[in-house]
Tab-separated table of C-alpha atoms and ligand atoms in Angstrom:
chain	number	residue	atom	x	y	z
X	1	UNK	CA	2.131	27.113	19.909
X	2	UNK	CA	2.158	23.537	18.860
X	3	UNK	CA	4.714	22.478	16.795
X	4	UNK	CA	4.543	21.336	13.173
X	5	UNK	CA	5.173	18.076	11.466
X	6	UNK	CA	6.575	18.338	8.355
X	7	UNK	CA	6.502	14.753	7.474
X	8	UNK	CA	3.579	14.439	5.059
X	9	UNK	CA	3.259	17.977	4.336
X	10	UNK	CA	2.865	18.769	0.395
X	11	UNK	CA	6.149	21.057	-1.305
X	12	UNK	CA	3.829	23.924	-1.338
X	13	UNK	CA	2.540	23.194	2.419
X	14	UNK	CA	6.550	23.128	3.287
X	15	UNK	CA	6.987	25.677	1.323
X	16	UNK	CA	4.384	27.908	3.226
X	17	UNK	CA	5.147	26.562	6.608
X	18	UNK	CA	8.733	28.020	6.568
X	19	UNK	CA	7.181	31.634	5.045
X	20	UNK	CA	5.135	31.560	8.264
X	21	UNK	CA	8.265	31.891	10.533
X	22	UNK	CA	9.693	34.566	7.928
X	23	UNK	CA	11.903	32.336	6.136
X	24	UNK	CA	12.976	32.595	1.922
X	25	UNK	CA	10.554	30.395	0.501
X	26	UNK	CA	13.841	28.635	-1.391
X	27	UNK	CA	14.548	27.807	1.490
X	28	UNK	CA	11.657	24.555	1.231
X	29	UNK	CA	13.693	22.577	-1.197
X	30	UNK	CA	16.991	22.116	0.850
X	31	UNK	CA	14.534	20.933	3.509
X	32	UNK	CA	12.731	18.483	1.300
X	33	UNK	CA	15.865	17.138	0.448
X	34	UNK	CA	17.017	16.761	4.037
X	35	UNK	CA	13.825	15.037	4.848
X	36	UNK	CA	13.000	12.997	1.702
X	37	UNK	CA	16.454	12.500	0.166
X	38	UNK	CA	18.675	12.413	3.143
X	39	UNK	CA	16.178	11.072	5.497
X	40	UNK	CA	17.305	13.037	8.136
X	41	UNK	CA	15.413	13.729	11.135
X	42	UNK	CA	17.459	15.881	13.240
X	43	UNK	CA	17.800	19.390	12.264
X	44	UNK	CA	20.871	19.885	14.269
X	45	UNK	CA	22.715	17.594	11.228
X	46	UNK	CA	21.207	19.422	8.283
X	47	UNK	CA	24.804	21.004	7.949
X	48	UNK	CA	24.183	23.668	5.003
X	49	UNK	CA	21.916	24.937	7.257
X	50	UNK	CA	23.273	27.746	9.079
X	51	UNK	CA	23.258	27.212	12.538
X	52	UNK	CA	20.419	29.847	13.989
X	53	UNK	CA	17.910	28.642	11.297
X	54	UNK	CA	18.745	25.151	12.354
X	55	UNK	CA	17.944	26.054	15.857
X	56	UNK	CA	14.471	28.246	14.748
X	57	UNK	CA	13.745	25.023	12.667
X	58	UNK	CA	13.665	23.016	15.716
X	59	UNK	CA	11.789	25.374	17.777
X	60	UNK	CA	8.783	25.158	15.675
X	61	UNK	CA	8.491	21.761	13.544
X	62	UNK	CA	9.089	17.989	14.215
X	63	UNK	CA	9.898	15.012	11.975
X	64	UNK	CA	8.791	12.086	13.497
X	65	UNK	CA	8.648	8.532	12.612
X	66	UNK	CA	6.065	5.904	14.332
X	67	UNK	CA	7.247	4.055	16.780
X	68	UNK	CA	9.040	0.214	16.395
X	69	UNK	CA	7.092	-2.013	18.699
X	70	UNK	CA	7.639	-5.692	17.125
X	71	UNK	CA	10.024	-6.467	14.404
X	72	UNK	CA	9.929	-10.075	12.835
X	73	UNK	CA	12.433	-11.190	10.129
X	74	UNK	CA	11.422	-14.492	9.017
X	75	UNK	CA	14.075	-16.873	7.515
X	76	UNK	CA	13.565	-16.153	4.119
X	77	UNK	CA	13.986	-12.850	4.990
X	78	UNK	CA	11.147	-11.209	4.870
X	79	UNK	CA	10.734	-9.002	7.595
X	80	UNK	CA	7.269	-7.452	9.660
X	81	UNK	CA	7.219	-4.821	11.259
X	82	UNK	CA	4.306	-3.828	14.235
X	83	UNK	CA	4.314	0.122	14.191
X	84	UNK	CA	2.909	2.813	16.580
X	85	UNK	CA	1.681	5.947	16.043
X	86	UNK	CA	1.753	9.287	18.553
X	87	UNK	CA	-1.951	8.396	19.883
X	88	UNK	CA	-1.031	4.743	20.354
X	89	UNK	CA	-2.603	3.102	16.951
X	90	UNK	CA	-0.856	0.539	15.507
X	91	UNK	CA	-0.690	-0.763	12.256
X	92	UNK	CA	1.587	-3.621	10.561
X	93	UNK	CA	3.979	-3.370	7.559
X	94	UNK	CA	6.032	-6.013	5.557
X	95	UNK	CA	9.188	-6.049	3.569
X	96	UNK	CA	9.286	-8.545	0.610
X	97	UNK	CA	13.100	-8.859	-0.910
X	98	UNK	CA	14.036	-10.334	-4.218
X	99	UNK	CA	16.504	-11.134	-5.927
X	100	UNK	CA	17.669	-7.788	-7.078
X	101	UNK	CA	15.304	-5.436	-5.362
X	102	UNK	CA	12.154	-5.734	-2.787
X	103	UNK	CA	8.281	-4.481	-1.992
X	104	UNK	CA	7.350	-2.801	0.899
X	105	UNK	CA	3.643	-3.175	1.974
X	106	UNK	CA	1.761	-0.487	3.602
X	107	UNK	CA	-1.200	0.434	5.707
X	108	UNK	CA	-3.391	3.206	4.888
X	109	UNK	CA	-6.040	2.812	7.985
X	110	UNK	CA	-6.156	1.246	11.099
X	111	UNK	CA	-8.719	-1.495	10.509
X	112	UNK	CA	-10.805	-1.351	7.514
X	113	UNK	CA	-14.712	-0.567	7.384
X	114	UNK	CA	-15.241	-2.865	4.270
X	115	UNK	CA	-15.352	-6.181	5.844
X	116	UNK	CA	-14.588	-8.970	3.744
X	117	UNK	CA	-15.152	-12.037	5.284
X	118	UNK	CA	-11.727	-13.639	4.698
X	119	UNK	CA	-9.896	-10.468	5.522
X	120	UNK	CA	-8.825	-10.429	9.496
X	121	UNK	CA	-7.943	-6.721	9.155
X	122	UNK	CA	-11.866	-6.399	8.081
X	123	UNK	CA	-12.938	-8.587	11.553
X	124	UNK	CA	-10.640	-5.742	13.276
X	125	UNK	CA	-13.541	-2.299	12.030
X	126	UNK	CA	-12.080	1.062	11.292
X	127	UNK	CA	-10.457	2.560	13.765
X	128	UNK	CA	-8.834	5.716	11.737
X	129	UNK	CA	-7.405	6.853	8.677
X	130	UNK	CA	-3.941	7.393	8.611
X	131	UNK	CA	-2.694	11.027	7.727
X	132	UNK	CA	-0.786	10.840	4.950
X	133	UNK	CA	2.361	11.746	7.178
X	134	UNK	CA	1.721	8.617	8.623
X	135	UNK	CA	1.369	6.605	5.150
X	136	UNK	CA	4.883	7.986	4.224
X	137	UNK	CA	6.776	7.566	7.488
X	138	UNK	CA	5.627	3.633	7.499
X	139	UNK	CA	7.655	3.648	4.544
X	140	UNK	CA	10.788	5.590	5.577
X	141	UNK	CA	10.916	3.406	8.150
X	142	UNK	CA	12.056	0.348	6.018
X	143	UNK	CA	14.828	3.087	4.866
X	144	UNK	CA	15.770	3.570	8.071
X	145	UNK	CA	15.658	-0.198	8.868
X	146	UNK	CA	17.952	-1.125	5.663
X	147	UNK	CA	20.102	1.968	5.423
X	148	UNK	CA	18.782	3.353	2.264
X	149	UNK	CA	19.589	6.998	2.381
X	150	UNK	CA	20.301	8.899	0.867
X	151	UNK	CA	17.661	7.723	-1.968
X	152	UNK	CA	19.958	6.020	-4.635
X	153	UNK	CA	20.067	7.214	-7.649
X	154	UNK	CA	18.991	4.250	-9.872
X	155	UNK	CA	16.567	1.529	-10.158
X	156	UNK	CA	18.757	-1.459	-7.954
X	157	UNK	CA	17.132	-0.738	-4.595
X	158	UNK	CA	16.283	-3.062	-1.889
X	159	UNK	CA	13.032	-1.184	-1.343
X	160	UNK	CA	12.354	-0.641	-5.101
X	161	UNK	CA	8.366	-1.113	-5.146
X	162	UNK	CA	5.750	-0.259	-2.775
X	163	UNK	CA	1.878	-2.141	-2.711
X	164	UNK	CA	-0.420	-0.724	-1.172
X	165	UNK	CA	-1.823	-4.121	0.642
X	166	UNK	CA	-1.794	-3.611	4.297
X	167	UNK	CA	-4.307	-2.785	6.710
X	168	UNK	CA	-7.301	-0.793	5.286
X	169	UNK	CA	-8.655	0.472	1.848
X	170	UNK	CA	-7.342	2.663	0.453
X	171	UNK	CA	-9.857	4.195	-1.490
X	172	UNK	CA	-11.531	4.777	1.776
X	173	UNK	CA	-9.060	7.543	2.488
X	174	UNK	CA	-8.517	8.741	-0.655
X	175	UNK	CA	-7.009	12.578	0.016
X	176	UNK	CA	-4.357	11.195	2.546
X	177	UNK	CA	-3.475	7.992	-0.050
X	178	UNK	CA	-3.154	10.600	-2.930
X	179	UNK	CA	-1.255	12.939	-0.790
X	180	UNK	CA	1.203	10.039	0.294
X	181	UNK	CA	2.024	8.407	-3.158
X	182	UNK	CA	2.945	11.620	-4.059
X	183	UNK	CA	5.423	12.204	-1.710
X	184	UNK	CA	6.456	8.774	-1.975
X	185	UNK	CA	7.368	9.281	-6.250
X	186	UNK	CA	8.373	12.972	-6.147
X	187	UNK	CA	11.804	12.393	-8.052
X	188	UNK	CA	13.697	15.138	-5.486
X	189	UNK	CA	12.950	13.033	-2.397
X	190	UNK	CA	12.185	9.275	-1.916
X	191	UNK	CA	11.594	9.087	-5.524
X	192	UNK	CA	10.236	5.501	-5.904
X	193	UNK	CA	9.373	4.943	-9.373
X	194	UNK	CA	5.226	5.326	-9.991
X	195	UNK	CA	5.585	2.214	-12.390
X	196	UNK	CA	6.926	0.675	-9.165
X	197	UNK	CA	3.884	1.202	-6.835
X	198	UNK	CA	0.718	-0.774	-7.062
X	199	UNK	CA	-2.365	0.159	-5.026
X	200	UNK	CA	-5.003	-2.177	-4.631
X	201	UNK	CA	-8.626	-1.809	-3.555
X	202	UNK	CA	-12.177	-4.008	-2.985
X	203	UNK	CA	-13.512	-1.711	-5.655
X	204	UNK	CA	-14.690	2.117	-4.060
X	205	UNK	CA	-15.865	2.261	-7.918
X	206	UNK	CA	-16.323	6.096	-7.922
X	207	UNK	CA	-13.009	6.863	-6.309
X	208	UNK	CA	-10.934	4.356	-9.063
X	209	UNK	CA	-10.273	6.741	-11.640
X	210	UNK	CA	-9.338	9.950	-10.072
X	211	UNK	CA	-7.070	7.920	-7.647
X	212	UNK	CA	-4.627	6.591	-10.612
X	213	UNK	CA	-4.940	9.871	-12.408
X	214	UNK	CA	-3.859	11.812	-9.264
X	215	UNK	CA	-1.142	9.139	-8.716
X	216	UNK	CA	0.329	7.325	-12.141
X	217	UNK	CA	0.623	4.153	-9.783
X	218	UNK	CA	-0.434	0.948	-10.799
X	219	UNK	CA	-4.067	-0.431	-10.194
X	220	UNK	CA	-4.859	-3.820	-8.347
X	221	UNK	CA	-8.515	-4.996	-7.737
X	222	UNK	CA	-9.137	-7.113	-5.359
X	223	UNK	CA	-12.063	-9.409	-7.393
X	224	UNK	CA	-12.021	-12.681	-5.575
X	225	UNK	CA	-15.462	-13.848	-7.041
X	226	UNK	CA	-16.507	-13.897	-11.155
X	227	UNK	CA	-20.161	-12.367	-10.243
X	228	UNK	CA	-22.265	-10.294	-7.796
X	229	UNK	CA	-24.042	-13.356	-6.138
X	230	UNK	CA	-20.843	-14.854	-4.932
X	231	UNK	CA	-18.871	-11.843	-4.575
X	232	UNK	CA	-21.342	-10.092	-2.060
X	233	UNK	CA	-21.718	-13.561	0.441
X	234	UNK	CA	-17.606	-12.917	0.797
X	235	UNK	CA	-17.150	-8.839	-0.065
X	236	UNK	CA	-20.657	-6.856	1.072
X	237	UNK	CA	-19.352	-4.172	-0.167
X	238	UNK	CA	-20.405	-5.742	-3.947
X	239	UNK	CA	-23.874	-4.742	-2.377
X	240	UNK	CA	-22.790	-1.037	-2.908
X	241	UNK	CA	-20.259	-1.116	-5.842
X	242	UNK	CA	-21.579	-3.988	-8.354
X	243	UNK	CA	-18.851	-5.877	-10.385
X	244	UNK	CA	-20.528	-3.488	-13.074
X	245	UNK	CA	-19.361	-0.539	-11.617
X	246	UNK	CA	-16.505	-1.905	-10.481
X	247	UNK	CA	-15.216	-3.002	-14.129
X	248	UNK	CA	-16.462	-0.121	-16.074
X	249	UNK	CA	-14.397	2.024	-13.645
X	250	UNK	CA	-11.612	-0.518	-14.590
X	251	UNK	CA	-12.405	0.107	-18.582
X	252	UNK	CA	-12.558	4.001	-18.011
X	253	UNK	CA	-8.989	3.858	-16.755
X	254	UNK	CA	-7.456	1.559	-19.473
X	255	UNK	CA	-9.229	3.795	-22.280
X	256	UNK	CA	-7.079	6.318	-23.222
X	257	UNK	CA	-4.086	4.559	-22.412
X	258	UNK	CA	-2.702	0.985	-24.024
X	259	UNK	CA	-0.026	0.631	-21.718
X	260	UNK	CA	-2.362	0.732	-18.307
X	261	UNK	CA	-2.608	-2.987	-17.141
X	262	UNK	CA	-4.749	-4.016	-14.398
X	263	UNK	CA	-3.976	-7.083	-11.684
X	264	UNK	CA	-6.881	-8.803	-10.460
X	265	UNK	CA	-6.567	-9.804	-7.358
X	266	UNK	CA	-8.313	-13.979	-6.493
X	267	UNK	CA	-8.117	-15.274	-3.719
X	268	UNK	CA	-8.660	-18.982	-3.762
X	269	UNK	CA	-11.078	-19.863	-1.231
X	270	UNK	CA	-11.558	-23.918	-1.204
X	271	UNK	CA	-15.146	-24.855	-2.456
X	272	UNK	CA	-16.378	-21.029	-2.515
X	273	UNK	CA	-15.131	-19.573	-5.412
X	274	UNK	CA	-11.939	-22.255	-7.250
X	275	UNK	CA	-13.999	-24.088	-9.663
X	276	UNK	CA	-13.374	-24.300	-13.346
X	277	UNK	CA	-16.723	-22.887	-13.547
X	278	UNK	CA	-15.828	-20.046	-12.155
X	279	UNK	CA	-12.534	-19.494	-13.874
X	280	UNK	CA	-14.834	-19.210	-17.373
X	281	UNK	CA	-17.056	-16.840	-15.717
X	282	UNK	CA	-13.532	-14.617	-15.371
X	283	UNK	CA	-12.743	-15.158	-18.632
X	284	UNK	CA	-15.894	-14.012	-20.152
X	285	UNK	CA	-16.340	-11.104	-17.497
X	286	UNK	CA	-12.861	-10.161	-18.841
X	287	UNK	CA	-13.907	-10.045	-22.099
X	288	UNK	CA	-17.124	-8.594	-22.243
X	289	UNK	CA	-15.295	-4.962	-20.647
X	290	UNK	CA	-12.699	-5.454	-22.763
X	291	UNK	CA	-10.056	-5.585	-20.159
X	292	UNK	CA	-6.282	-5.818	-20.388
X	293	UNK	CA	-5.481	-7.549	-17.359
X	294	UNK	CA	-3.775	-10.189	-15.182
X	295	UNK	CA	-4.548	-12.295	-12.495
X	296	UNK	CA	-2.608	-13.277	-9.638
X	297	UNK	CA	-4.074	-15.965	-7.606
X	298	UNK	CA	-3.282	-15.363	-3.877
X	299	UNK	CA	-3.592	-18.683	-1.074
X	300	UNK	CA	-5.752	-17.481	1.567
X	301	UNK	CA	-3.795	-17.395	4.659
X	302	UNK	CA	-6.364	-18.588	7.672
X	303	UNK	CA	-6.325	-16.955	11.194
X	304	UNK	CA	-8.442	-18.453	14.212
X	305	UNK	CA	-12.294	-17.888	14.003
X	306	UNK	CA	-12.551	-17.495	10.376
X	307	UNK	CA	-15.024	-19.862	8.370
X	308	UNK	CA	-12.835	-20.222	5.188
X	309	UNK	CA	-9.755	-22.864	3.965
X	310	UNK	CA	-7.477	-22.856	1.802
X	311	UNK	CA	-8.002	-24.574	-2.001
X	312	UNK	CA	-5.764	-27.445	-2.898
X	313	UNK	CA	-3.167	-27.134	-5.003
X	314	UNK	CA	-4.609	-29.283	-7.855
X	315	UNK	CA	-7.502	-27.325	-7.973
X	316	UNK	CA	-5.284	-24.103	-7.736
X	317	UNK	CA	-2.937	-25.735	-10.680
X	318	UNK	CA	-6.591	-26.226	-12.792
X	319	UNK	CA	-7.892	-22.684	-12.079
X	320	UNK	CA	-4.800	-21.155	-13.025
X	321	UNK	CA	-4.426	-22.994	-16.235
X	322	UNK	CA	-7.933	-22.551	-17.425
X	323	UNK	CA	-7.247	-18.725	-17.458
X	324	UNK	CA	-3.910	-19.180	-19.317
X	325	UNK	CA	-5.194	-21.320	-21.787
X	326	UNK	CA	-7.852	-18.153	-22.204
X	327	UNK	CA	-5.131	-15.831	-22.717
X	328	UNK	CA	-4.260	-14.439	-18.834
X	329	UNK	CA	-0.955	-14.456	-16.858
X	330	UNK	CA	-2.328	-16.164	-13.459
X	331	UNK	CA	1.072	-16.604	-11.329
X	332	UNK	CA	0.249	-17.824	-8.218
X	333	UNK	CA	1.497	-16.143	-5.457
X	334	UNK	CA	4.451	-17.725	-3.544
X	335	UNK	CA	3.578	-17.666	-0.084
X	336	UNK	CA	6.922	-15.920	1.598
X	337	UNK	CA	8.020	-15.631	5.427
X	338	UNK	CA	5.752	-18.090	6.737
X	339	UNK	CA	7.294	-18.750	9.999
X	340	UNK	CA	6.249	-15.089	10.567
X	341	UNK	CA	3.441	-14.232	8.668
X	342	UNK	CA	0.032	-15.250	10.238
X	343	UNK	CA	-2.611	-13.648	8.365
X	344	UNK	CA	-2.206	-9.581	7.774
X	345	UNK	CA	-3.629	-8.355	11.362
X	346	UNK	CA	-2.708	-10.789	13.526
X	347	UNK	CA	0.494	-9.361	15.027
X	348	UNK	CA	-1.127	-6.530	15.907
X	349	UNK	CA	-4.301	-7.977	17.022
X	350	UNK	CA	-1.845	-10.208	19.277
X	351	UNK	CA	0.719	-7.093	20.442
X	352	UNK	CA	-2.581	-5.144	21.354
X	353	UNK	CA	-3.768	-7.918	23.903
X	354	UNK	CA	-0.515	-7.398	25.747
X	355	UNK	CA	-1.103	-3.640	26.034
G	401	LIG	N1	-8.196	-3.043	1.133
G	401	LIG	C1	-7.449	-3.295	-0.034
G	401	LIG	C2	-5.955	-3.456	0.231
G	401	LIG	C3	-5.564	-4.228	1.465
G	401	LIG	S1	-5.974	-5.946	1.481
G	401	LIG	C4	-7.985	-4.497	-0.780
G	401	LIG	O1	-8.827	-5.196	-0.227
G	401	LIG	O2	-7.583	-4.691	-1.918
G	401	LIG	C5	-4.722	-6.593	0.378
G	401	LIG	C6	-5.071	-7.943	-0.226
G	401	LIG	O3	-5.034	-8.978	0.768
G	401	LIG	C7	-6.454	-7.996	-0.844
G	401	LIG	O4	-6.431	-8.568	-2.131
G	401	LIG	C8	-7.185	-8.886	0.134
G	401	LIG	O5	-8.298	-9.483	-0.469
G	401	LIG	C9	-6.117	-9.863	0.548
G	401	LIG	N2	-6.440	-10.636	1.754
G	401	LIG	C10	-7.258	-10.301	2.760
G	401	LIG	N3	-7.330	-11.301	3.680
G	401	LIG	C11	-6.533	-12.287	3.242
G	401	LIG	C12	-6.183	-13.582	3.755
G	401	LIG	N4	-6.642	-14.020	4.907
G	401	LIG	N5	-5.322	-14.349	3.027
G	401	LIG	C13	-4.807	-13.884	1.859
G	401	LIG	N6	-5.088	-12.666	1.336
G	401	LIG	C14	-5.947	-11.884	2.004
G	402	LIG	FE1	-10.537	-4.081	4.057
G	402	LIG	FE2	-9.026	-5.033	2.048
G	402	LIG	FE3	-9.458	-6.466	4.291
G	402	LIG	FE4	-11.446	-6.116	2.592
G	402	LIG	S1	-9.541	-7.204	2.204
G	402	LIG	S2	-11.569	-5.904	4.822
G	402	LIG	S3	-11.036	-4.050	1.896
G	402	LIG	S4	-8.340	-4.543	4.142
C-alpha cells in the first residue's frame, strides 16, 4: 500500500490516519506538534515516541517537502526561491524581511487560468492546483531555510506574515487554500497569526466571502482599473465577475464587522489606467459601497513580450495623492530585491527551459 503524506492533512484527517494503523487517537497531537511545531521530518527523531511506533510511523506515512531547485538572495536580502514538487511542477516563492519581522509569498497553482494581461504567471495557463500539502510545505520551507523551529512563541519572527501573491488565484482553488491557511494559523503548530496573513484575489466574487469566513485572514483585491470598461481590456475575468459583484462581495464581508479592512490592490500601468481621472473614479467607486479600505499602488514589473510600461513617478506621486487628499492610505509599494526579482514567473519560466 502506498504510503501517506501527512503534510497537509487536517487534525481530524491525522487524527484518523493513525486510528487506521490501530493507534490511540491522542496519539495525533504529539504528531502535529512534531510536524507543525517542531518541523520535524524524520520520524526516527520524534524522541517521545517510543521506538516501535516510530518505526510503524515510517512504514506507512511520509513528510515531504518540495524540492529546492534555484535559490536567489538578492542584496537587500530578499530571497526567491524556485520549488519542485513530486510530479516535477514548479512554482516560485519569495521572502520579504523587515526590520523586525518578514512576509513570505506563496503559490497556490501552477500557472493561473485568469489571465490578466500584465500578469506573466497568467501568459504561463493553469497547469494544476496545488494540494493544500503543497501550499503549506512552500511555507515550511522558508522555516527550514531560516531556522525557525520550533515555532516561537511570540510575535518577533522573521517569517511573521504570509500573502498569498504568488503564482495562481487563489480563489480558483478554494478547498485546498482554505485547508492550507488553516494549517498555517492553527495556534499548536506553525501558528502564524490570521491578522498576519493577507490573501489576495482578481475578484472570484462568489467565492470572497466564504473564503475569509473559513479563514479570519485578511482580504486583498486585486482592482487595477476604477470601472468595467477598462478593467476587462487588462483583467477578462471583469467579463464574468463585474466590479459590481466584485465590491458588493467586498461590502458583504465588511458588514458585520468594523474592524475588517480591505487593500486594494493598483497596479500603475503608464497611460492605461494612472490618470487623475481615474483616481476620482476610485474614490467615488469607494464611496458609493461604502467601503473601508486602502490602496496600495504596486509598479508593474515588465517581463519580455508584454505590451505594458511602467507609470512615471510624477504621475504615480499625483495618483497617490489624489486618493489621500480623498481620505485613503495609498503607500506605494517599494520595489525590493531587484537584482533578483524579474517579474513573478520568470525564474521558473527560465529554470523550465533548462529542463
Ligand atoms: N491571483 C491573485 C494573487 C496572485 S497575483 C491576484 O491576482 O490577486 C499577486 C499580485 O501581483 C496581484 O495584485 C497582481 O495583479 C500583481 N501582478 C501581476 N503581474 C504583475 C506585474 N507584472 N508587476 C507587478 N505586479 C503584478
Ligand atoms: Fe492569475 Fe493573479 Fe496573475 Fe491575474 S494577476 S493572471 S489572477 S496570478
Amino acid at each position: 500500500m502506498a504510503k501517506i503524506e501527512l503534510i497537509g492533512l487536517s487534525k481530524d484527517e491525522l487524527q484518523k490516519a493513525l486510528t487506521d494503523i490501530g493507534e490511540k487517537p491522542f496519539r495525533a497531537k504529539q504528531l502535529w506538534q512534531w510536524l507543525y511545531y517542531f518541523g520535524e521530518t524524520d520520524f526516527e527523531k520524534m524522541s517521545n515516541l517510543s521506538k516501535a511506533l516510530r518505526q510503524k510511523l515510517a512504514e506507512n506515512f511520509t513528510v515531504t517537502r518540495p524540492k529546492i531547485v534555484a535559490e536567489q538572495l538578492s542584496s537587500d536580502k530578499t530571497r526567491k526561491w524556485l520549488l519542485e514538487f513530486a510530479d516535477g511542477q514548479r512554482v516560485e516563492m519569495v521572502y520579504i524581511p523587515e526590520d523586525d519581522r518578514g512576509a513570505v509569498c506563496i503559490s497556490t497553482q501552477v500557472g493561473c487560468a485568469v489571465g490578466c494581461k500584465f500578469c506573466h504567471t497568467g501568459s504561463q495557463k493553469l497547469t494544476r492546483n496545488l494540494t493544500a500539502a503543497e501550499i503549506v510545505s512552500q511555507f515550511m520551507v522558508a522555516r527550514d531555510t531560516y531556522g525557525e523551529w520550533p515555532s516561537p512563541t511570540n510575535e518577533i519572527r522573521y517569517l511573521s506574515n504570509i500573502v498569498v501573491m504568488g503564482m495562481g488565484e487563489p480563489l480558483h482553488n478554494l478547498q485546498n487554500t482554505i485547508k492550507a491557511l488553516n494549517i498555517l494559523t492553527d495556534g499548536d503548530g506553525i501558528a502564524i497569526s490570521r491578522r498576519r496573513i493577507t490573501m489576495s484575489t482578481s475578484g472570484i466574487a462568489p467565492n470572497i466571502v466564504c473564503a475569509l469566513q473559513e479563514t479570519g485572514v485578511r482580504l486583498a483585491i486585486s482592482l487595477h482599473a476604477p470601472n468595467n470598461d477598462l478593467r476587462s481590456k487588462i483583467m477578462p475575468i471583469n467579463d464574468k465577475y463585474p466590479l459590481e459583484e466584485v465590491l458588493s462581495a467586498c461590502r458583504e464581508y465588511q458588514k458585520d464587522d468594523g474592524s475588517r479592512y480591505i487593500t486594494f490592490e493598483y497596479l500603475m500601468l503608464d497611460g492605461i489606467n494612472d490618470s487623475l481621472e481615474c483616481a476620482r473614479e476610485l474614490i467615488a467607486l469607494m464611496k458609493k459601497y461604502k467601503l473601508r479600505a486602502s490602496f496600495n499602488l504596486i509598479p508593474f514589473n515588465p517581463w519580455p513580450g508584454c505590451s505594458f510600461t511602467p507609470s512615471s513617478n510624477g504621475r504615480v506621486r499625483a495618483f497617490a495623492k489624489e486618493l489621500e487628499n480623498a481620505g485613503f492610505a495609498a503607500p506605494v509599494r517599494v520595489a525590493r530585491g531587484q537584482d533578483i526579482l524579474a517579474a513573478c514567473g520568470q525564474l521558473k519560466s527560465q529554470k523550465d527551459k533548462e529542463k
